[in-house]
Coordinates of C-alpha atoms in Angstrom, one line a residue:
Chain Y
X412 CA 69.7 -68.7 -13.1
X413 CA 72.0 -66.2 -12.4
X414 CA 70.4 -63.2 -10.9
X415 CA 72.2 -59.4 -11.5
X416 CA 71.4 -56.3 -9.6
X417 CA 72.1 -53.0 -10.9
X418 CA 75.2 -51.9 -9.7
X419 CA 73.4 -49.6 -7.5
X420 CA 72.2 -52.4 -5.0
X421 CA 75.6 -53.9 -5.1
X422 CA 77.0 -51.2 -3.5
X423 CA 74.8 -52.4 -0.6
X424 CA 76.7 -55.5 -0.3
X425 CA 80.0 -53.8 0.1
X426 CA 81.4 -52.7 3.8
X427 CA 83.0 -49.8 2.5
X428 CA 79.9 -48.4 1.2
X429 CA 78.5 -49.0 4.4
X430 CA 81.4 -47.3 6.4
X431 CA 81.1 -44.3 4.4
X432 CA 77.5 -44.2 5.3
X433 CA 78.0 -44.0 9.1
X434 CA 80.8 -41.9 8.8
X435 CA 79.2 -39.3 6.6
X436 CA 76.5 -39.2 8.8
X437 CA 78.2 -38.8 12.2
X438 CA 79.9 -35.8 10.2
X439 CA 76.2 -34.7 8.9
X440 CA 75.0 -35.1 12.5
X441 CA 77.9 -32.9 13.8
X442 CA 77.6 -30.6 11.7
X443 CA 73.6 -29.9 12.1
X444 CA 74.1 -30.0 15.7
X445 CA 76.7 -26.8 15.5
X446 CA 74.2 -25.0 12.8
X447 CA 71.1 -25.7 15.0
X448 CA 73.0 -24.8 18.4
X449 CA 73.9 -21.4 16.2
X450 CA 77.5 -22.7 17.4
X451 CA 79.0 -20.4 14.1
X452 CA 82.8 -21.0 15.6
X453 CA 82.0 -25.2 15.2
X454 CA 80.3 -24.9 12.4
X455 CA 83.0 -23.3 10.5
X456 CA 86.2 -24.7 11.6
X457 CA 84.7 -28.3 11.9
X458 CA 83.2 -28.2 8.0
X459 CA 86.7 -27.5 7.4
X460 CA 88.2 -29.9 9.5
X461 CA 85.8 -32.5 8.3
X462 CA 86.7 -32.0 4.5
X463 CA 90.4 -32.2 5.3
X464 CA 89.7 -35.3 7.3
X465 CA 87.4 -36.9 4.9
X466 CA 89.9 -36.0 1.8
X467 CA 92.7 -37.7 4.0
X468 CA 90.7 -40.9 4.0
X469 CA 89.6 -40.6 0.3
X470 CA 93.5 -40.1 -1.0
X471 CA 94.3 -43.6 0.9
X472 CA 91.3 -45.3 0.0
X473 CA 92.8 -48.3 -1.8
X474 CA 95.4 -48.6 0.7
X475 CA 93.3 -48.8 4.1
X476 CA 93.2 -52.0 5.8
X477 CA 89.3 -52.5 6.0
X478 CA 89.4 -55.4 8.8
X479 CA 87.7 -56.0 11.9
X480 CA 87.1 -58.1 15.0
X481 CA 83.8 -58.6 16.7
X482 CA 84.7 -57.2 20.0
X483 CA 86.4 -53.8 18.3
X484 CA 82.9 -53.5 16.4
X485 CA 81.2 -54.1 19.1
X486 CA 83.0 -51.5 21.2
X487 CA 82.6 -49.1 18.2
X488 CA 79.0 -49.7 18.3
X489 CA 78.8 -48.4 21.7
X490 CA 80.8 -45.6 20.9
X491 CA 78.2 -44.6 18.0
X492 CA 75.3 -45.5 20.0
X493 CA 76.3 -43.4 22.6
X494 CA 77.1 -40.0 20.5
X495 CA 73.4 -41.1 18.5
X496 CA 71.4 -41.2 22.0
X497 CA 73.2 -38.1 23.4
X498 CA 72.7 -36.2 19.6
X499 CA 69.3 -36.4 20.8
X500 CA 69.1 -33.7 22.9
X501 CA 70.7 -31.7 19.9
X502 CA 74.2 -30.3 22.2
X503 CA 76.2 -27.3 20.3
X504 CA 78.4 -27.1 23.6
X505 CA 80.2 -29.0 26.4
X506 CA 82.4 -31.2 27.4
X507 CA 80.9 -34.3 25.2
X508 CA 79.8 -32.3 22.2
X509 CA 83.8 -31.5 22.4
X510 CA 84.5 -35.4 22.0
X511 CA 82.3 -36.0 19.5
X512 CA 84.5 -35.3 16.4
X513 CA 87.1 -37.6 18.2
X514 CA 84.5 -40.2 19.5
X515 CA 82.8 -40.8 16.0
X516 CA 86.3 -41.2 14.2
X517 CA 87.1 -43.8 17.5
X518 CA 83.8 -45.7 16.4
X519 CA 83.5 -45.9 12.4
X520 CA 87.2 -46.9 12.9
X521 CA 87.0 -49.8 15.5
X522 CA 83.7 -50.6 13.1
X523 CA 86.4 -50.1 9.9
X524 CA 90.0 -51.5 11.0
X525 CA 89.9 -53.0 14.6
X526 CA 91.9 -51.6 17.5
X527 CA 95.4 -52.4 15.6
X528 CA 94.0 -50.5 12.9
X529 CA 93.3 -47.2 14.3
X530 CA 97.2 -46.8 14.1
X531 CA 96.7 -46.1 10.2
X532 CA 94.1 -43.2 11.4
X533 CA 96.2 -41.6 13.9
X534 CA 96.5 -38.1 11.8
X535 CA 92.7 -38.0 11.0
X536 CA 92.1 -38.5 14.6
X537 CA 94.0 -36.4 16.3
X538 CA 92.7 -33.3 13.5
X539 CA 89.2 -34.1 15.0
X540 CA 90.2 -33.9 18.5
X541 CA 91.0 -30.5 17.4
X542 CA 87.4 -29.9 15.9
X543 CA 86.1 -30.0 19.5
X544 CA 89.2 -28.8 21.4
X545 CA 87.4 -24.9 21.9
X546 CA 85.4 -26.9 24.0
X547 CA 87.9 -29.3 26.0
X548 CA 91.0 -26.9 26.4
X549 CA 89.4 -25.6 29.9
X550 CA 89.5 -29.3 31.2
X551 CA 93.4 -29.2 30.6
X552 CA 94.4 -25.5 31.1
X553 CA 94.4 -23.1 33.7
X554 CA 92.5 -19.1 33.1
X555 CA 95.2 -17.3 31.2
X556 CA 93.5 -14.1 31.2
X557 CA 96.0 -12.6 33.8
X558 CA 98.7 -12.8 31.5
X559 CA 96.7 -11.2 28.5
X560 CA 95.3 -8.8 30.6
X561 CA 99.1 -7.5 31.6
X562 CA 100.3 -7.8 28.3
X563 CA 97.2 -5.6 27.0
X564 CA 98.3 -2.6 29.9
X565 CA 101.2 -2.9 28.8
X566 CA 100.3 -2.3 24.9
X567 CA 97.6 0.2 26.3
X568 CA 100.3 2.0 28.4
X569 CA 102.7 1.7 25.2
X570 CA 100.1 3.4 23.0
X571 CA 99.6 6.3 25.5
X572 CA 96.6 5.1 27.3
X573 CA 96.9 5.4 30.9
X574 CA 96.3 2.3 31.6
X575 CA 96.3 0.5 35.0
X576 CA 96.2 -2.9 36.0
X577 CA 93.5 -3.8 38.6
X578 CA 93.5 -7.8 40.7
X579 CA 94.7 -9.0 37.8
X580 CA 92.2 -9.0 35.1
X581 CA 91.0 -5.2 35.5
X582 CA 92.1 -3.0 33.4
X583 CA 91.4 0.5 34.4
X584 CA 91.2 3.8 32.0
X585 CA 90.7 7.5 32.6
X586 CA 87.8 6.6 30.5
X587 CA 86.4 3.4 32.0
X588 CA 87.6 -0.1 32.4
X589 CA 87.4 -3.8 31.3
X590 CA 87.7 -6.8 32.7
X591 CA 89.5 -9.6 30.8
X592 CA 87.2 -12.6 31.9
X593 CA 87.9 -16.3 30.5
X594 CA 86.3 -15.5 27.7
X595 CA 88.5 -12.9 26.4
X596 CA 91.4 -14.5 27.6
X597 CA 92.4 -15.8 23.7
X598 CA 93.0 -19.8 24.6
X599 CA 90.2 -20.2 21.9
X600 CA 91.6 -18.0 19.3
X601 CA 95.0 -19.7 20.3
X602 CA 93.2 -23.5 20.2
X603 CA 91.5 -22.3 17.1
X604 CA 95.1 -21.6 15.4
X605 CA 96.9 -24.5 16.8
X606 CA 94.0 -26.6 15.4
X607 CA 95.0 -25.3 11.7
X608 CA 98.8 -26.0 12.2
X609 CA 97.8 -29.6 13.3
X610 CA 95.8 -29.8 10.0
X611 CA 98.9 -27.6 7.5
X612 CA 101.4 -30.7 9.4
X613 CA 99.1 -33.4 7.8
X614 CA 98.5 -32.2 5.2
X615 CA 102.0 -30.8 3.6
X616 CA 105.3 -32.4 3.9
X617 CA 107.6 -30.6 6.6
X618 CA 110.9 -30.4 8.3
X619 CA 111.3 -31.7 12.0
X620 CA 112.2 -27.8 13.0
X621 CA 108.9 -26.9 11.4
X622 CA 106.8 -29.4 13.0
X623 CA 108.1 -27.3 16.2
X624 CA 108.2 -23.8 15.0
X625 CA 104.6 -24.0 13.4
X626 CA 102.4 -24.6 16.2
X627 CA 104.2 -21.9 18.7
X628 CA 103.8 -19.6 15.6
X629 CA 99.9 -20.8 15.5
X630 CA 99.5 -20.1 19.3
X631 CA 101.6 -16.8 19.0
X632 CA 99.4 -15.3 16.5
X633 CA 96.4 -16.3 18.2
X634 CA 97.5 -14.7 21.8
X635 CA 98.6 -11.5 19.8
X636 CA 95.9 -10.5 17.8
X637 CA 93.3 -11.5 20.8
X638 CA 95.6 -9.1 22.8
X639 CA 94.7 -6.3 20.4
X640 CA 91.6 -6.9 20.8
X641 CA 91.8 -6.6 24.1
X642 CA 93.3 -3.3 23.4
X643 CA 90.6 -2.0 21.2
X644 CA 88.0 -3.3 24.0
X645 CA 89.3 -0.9 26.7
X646 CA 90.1 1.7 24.2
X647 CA 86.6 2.0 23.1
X648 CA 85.4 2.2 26.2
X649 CA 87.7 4.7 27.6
X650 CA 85.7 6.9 24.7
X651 CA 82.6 5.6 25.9
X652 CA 82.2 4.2 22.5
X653 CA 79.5 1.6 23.4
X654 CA 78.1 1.4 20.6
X655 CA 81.5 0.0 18.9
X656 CA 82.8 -1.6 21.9
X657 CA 79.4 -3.9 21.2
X658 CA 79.8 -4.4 17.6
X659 CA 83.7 -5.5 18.5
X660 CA 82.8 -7.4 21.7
X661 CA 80.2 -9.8 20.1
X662 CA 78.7 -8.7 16.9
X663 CA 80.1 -9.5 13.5
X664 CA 83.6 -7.9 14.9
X665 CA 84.1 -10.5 17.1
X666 CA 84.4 -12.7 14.4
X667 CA 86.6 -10.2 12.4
X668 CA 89.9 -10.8 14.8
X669 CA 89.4 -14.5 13.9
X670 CA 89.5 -13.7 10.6
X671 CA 92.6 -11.7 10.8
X672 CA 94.3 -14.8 12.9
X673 CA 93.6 -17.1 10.6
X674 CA 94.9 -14.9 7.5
X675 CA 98.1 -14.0 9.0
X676 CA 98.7 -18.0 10.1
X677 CA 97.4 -18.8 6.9
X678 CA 100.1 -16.5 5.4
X679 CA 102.9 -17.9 7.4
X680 CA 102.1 -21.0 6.4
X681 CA 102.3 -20.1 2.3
X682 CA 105.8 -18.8 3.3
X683 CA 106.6 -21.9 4.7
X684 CA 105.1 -24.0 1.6
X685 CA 107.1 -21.6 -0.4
X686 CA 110.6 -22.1 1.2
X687 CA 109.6 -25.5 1.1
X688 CA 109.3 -25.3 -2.9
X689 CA 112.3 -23.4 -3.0
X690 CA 114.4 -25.7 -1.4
X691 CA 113.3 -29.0 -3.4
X692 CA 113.8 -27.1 -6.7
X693 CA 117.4 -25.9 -5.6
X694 CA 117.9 -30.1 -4.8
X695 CA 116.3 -31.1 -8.4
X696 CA 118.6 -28.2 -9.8
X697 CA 122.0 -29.4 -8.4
X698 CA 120.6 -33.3 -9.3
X699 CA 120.4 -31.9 -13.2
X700 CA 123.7 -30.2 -13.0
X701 CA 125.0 -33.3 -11.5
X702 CA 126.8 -31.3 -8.4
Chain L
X1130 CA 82.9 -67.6 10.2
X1131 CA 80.0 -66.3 11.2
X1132 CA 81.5 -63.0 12.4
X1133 CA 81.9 -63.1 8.4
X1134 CA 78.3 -63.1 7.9
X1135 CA 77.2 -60.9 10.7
X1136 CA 79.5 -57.8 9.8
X1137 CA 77.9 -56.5 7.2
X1138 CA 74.5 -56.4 8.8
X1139 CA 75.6 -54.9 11.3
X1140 CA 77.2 -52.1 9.6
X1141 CA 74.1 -51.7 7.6
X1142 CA 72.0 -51.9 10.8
X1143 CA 74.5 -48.7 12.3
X1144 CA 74.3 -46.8 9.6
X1145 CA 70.5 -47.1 8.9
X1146 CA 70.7 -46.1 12.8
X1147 CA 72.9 -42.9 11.9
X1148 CA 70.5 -41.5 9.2
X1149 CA 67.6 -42.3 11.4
X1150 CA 68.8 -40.1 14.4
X1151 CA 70.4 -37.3 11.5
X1152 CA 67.1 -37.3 10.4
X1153 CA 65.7 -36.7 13.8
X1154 CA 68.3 -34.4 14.8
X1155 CA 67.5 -32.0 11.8
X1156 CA 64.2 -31.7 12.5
X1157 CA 63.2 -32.4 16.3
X1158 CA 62.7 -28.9 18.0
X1159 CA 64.8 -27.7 20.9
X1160 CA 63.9 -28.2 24.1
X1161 CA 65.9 -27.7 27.3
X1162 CA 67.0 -29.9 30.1
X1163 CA 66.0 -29.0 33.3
X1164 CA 65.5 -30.7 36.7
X1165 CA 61.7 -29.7 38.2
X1166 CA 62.4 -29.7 42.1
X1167 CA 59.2 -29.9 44.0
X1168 CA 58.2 -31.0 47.4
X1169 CA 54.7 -31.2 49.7
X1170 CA 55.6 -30.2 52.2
X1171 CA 53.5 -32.1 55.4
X1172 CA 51.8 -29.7 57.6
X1173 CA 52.5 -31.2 61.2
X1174 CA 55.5 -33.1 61.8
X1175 CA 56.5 -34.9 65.2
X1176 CA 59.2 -34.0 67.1
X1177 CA 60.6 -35.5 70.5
X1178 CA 60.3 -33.6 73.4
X1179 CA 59.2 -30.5 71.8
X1180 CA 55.1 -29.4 71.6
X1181 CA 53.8 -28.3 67.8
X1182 CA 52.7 -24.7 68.3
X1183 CA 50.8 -22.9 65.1
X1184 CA 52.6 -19.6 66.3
X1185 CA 55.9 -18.8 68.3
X1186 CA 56.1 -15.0 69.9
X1187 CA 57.8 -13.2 68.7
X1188 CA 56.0 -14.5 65.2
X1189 CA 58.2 -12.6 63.3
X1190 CA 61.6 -12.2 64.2
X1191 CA 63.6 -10.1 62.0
X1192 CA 64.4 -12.8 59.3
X1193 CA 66.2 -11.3 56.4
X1194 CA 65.7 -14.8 54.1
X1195 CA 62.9 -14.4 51.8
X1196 CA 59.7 -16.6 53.0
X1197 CA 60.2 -20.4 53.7
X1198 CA 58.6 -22.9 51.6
X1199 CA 56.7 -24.2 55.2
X1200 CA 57.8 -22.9 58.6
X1201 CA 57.4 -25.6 61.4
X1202 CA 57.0 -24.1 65.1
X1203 CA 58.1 -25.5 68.7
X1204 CA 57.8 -25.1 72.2
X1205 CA 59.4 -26.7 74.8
X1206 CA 59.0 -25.0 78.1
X1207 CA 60.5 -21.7 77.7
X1208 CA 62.2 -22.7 75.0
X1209 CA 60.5 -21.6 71.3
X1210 CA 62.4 -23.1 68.4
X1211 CA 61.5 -22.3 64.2
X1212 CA 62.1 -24.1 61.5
X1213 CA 62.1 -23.3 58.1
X1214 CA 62.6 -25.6 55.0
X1215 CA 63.0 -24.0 51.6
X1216 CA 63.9 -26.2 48.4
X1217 CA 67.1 -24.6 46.5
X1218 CA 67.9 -25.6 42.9
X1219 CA 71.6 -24.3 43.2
X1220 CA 72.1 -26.0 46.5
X1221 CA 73.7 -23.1 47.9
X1222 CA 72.6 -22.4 51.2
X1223 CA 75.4 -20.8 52.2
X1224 CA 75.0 -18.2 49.5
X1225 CA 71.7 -17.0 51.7
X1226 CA 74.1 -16.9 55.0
X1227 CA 76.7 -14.8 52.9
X1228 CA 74.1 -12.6 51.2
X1229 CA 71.2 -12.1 54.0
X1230 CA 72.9 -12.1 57.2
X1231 CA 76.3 -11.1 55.9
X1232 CA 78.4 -14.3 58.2
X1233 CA 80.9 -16.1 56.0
X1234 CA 82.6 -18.9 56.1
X1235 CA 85.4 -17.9 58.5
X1236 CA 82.9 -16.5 61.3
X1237 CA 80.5 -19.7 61.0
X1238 CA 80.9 -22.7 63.4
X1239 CA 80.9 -25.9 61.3
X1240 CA 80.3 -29.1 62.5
X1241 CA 80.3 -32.8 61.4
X1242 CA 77.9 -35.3 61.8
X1243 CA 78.5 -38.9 61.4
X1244 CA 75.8 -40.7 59.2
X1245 CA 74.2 -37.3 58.2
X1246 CA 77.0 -34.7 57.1
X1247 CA 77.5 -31.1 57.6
X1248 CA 75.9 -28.1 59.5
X1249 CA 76.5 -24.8 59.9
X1250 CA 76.1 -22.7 63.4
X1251 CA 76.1 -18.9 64.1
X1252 CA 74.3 -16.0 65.9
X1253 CA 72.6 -13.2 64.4
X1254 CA 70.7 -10.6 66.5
X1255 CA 69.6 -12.5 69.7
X1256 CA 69.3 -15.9 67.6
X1257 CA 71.0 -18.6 67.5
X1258 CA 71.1 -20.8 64.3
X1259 CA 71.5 -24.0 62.9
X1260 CA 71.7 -24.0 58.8
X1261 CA 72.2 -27.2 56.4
X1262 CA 70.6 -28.6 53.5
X1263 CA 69.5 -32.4 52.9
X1264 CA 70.5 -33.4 49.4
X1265 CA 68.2 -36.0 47.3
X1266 CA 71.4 -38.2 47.4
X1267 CA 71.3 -38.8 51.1
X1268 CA 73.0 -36.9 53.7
X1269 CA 73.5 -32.6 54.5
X1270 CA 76.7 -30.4 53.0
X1271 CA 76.3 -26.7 53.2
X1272 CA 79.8 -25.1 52.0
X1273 CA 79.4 -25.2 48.0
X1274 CA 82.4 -26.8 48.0
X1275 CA 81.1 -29.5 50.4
X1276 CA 78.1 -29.6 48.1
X1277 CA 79.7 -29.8 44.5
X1278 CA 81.8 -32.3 45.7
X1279 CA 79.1 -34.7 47.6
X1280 CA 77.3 -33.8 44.0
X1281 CA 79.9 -35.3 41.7
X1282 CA 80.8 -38.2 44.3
X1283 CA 77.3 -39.4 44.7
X1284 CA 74.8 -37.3 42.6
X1285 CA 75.3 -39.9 40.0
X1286 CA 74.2 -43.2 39.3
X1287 CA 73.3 -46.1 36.6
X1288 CA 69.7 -44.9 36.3
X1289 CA 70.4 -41.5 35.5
X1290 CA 72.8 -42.3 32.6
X1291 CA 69.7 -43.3 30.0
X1292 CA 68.1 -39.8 30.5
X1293 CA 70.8 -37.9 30.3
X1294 CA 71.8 -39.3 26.9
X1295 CA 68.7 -38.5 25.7
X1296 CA 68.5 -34.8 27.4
X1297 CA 66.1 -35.5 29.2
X1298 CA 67.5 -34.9 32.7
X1299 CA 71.1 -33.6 34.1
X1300 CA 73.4 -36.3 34.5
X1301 CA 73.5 -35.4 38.5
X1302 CA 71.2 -34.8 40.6
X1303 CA 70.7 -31.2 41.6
X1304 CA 69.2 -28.8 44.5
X1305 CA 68.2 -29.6 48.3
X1306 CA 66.3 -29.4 50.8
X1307 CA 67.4 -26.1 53.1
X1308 CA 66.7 -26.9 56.9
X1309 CA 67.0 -23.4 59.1
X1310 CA 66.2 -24.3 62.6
X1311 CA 66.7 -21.0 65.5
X1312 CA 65.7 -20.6 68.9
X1313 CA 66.4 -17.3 70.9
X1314 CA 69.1 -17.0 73.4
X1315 CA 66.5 -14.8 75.6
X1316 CA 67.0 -17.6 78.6
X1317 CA 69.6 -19.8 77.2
X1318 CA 73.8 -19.6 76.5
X1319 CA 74.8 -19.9 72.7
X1320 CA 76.6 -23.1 74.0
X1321 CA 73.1 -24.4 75.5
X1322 CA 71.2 -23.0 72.2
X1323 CA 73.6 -24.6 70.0
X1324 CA 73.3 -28.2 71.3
X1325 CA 69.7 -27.6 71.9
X1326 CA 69.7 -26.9 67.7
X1327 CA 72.3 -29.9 66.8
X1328 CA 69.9 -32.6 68.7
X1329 CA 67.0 -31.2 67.6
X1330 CA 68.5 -31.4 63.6
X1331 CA 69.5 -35.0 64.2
X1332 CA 65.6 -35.9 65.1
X1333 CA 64.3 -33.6 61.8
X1334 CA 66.6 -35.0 59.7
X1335 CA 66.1 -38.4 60.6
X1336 CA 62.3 -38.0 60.3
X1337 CA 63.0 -35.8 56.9
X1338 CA 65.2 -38.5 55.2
X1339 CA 62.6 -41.0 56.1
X1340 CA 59.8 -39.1 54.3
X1341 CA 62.1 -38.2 51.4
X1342 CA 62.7 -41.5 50.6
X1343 CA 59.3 -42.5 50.3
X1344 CA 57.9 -39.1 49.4
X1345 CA 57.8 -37.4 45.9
X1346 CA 60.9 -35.0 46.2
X1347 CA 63.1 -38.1 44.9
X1348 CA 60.8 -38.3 42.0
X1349 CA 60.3 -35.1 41.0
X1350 CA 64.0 -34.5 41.5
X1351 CA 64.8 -37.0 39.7
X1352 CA 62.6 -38.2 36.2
X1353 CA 63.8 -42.1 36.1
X1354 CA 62.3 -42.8 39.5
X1355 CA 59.2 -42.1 37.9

C-alpha cells in the first residue's frame, strides 16, 4: 500500500523548505532583537536590507545549486549555534550583533551550497555585511569628527555665524558652543548611505563608471547633510534654543536628516535609473532604424 | 551515503533550533550582564618582619581616597606602614592617583616586577607611596593602558566563552584588587621609603595571590568558577 501525505507534510521532506525555515528565522531573530533593543536605525534599514536580500534569493530560486558537504554543514552549524546561544542575551548593539546579518547568511549558506557555493551568494552577502556595518565601521575607521567639525565652522563662518574652531572638535559661538563628538561625526549616516548604493548596485544593472561614482555620491550626501546638521546644532544653541537643539539632537529630528539623506540618494539614484532607460531606448531605437 | 540520509535531519533539527530560540528571544525579558566583584576581606594578615598594630599614629593621615574596603596597619620599629585594599570594577587605579592626589603619569615612578607586574611610586605630603592593583587574572598593571591590555591578553579564557554567549557574564574578566601601601618619610629618605614599600608589596602580594586563588574573589568575579 502506497501511503500519500498531504502536500503539506511533504514540504517537510524537502531541504529547501527546511533552508527557508532557518533562514527566515535568523532574519526573524534579527529583526526582534533590533525592535526589543529599541535599535530604530537596525530595525529599519535591516527590514529593508533583509527583503532585498531575501527577494535576491527568491528571483534565483530554481537556479541555486542546493548542495552540501558534511564538514561545510557542520561549520555552518556552528556558525548558527553560535549567533542562537549569543541571541540569548537579546544584543541590539556591538561588535557581534554587527556580524550577525553576515554570520547567519555565512551559515544557512555553508548549510545550503558548501563553501564553493557561497560564490553564488557573494551579492546577498556582502548587502548584509552592510545591515550591521553602523556597528563595525569603528573597528576599521579612524574618528572623523575633526574634519566635520572644520567643515561645519567653515559653513557656520560662511552663513555669518562667528564661528571658531576649538582642539579640533569645539566649535565655539557668541552664543554657546558644541562639540562634535563620534557620534556626530556622520560615518553612520555616511555607512547608512553607502549601505543603499551597495543594495541600488545589486539590484539594477549599471555601468563600470557608476559602480564608482555611486558609492562616493552615497558617502558624499551622507557627510553633507550630517554637516548641516552640525550646523543647525551650534546654531541653535548659539540662540540658546535648547528646547529645539534637543528635539534635533535626539528626538524625532534626529531621525529627520536621515530621512533627508536617504531622499536625496534615493533621488540620484532615479536619475541614474533614468539615464539608464534613456540610453537602452536610444540603442533599441537606432536597432529599429537599422543605423 | 549516509551524509545523504543525515542532511535533512539535520537541517530540520537547526531549524526546529532557530524557532525555538526566536520564540525565546521574543519573549524572554531583558536582563543585563554585569560582573558582581566582591571580596572578604581577612582581618589579620601576616607580614614578615613587620608587627600587626590595630592603629598607626597618626591614625588619620590626610588621605584624599575615599575609605578602603579594609585598612591593614604595621609597625616595625620606628617605621609605621598602611595598607589599604579597595576592589575597583573599572580597574583604574590610576584614575584615583590622577583625580585625588592630582600626580600623573609623567611625575609617578614606575617600576617593574618580574613574576608580579607593575607598581607605581610617589610622594604626597610627608608620605611616601606604593600604588598597584592585583587583577583576578594573575599579576598587578596600574596604567589603564597597562590594564586594558593585560585584560584583552589574559582576561579571557575557554571557560568564559559559554557564559558570555548566553549573556550571562562579560567575555573578560573585569576589576582588581587596589593595594595602597605608605609609610611616612618622618625618619626615613624617599629612596629608603621606597624600597622599604617595594619589599614589603612583594610579601602582600605573594600572600594576596595565594588567598585569591583559593578565596571567593575568583568566583564572584568570575560566574563559571562557580
Amino acid at each position: 500500500m502506497k501511503v500519500t501525505y498531504p502536500i503539506v507534510t511533504q514540504q517537510f521532506k524537502t531541504s529547501p523548505f527546511w533552508l527557508l525555515t532557518i533562514g527566515s528565522g535568523l532574519i526573524a531573530i534579527h529583526v526582534t532583537l533590533a525592535w526589543r533593543g529599541d535599535n530604530l536605525n537596525v530595525l529599519g534599514a535591516g527590514i529593508l536590507f533583509w527583503v532585498t536580500v531575501a527577494s535576491m534569493i527568491w528571483q534565483r530560486r530554481y537556479s541555486l545549486k542546493l548542495e552540501s558537504s558534511a564538514i561545510a554543514s557542520g561549520v555552518g552549524l556552528v556558525i548558527i549555534s553560535l549567533i542562537l546561544l549569543r541571541s540569548l542575551a537579546l544584543p541590539a548593539r556591538g561588535t557581534f550583533y554587527g556580524l550577525m546579518p553576515l554570520l547567519s547568511g555565512l551559515g544557512v549558506g555553508l548549510l545550503a551550497s558548501d563553501f564553493r557555493g557561497l560564490k553564488q551568494y557573494w551579492g546577498e552577502l556582502t548587502a548584509l555585511f552592510f545591515i550591521g556595518a553602523p556597528e563595525l565601521v569603528h573597528l576599521f575607521i579612524p574618528d572623523i569628527s575633526p574634519i566635520t567639525a572644520k567643515f561645519s565652522a567653515f559653513l557656520l563662518w560662511y552663513l555669518g555665524f562667528e564661528a571658531r574652531l576649538r582642539n579640533q572638535v569645539y566649535i565655539d559661538l557668541p552664543g554657546g558652543g558644541v562639540e562634535v563628538y563620534s557620534g556626530c561625526s556622520g560615518i553612520d549616516t555616511m555607512t547608512h548611505s553607502l549601505g543603499l548604493a551597495v543594495l541600488f548596485l545589486l539590484m539594477f544593472s549599471s555601468t563600470k563608471w557608476q559602480k564608482v561614482i555611486i558609492p562616493i555620491v552615497a558617502l558624499g550626501i551622507g557627510f553633507t547633510v550630517n554637516i548641516f546638521r552640525v550646523v543647525l546644532m551650534a546654531a541653535l544653541v548659539s540662540e540658546n534654543q535648547m528646547k529645539a537643539f534637543d528635539y534635533w539632537h535626539k528626538g524625532d529630528g534626529s531621525l529627520i536628516f536621515s530621512l533627508i539623506a536617504v531622499f536625496c540618494f534615493g533621488g540620484f539614484c532615479y536619475w541614474v535609473i533614468q539615464q539608464n532607460e534613456s540610453k537602452q531606448n536610444e540603442l533599441q531605437q537606432s536597432d529599429l532604424t537599422g543605423n | 551515503m549516509i551524509w545523504k540520509q543525515l542532511r535533512l535531519p539535520l537541517l530540520a533539527f537547526t531549524g526546529s533550533l532557530v524557532f525555538l530560540v526566536l520564540g525565546r528571544v521574543a519573549v524572554v525579558p531583558k536582563v543585563e550582564a554585569t560582573a558582581e566583584v566582591s571580596l572578604n576581606f581577612p582581618q589579620d594578615i601576616p607580614l614578615e618582619n613587620w608587627q600587626s598594630v590595630k592603629n598607626i599614629s597618626p591614625t588619620n593621615f590626610e588621605s584624599p581616597l575615599p575609605k578602603a574596603d579594609q585598612s591593614y596597619y604595621y609597625q616595625k620599629s620606628t617605621i609605621p606602614l598602611a595598607i589599604e585594599m579597595r576592589l575597583l570594577r573599572s580597574g583604574d587605579a590610576e584614575w584615583f592617583i590622577e583625580k585625588k592626589y592630582g600626580i600623573y603619569e609623567s611625575s609617578l615612578v614606575l617600576r617593574q616586577q618580574d613574576g608580579i607586574g607593575s607598581y607605581a611610586l610617589f610622594i604626597y605630603r610627608e608620605r611616601a607611596y606604593l600604588s598597584t592593583c592585583i587583577v583576578p587574572w594573575g599579576g598587578s598593571t596600574f596604567t589603564r593602558e597597562e590594564y586594558t591590555q593585560s585584560q584583552a591578553l589574559k582576561g579571557i579564557s575557554w571557560q568564559r566563552v559559554m557564559p558570555w554567549l548566553m549573556g550571562q557574564a562579560p567575555l573578560r574578566e573585569q576589576g582588581c584588587l587596589w593595594a595602597h601601601l605608605s609609610v611616612p618619610l618622618e625618619n626615613l629618605s624617599p629612596e629608603v621609603a621606597y624600597s622599604t614599600l617595594e619589599n614589603t608589596w612583594f610579601s602582600w602580594y605573594e600572600w594576596w595571590s595565594f588567598y585569591l586563588s583559593s578565596s571567593q574573589f575568583l568566583t564572584q568575579v568570575d560566574p563559571t568558577r562557580q
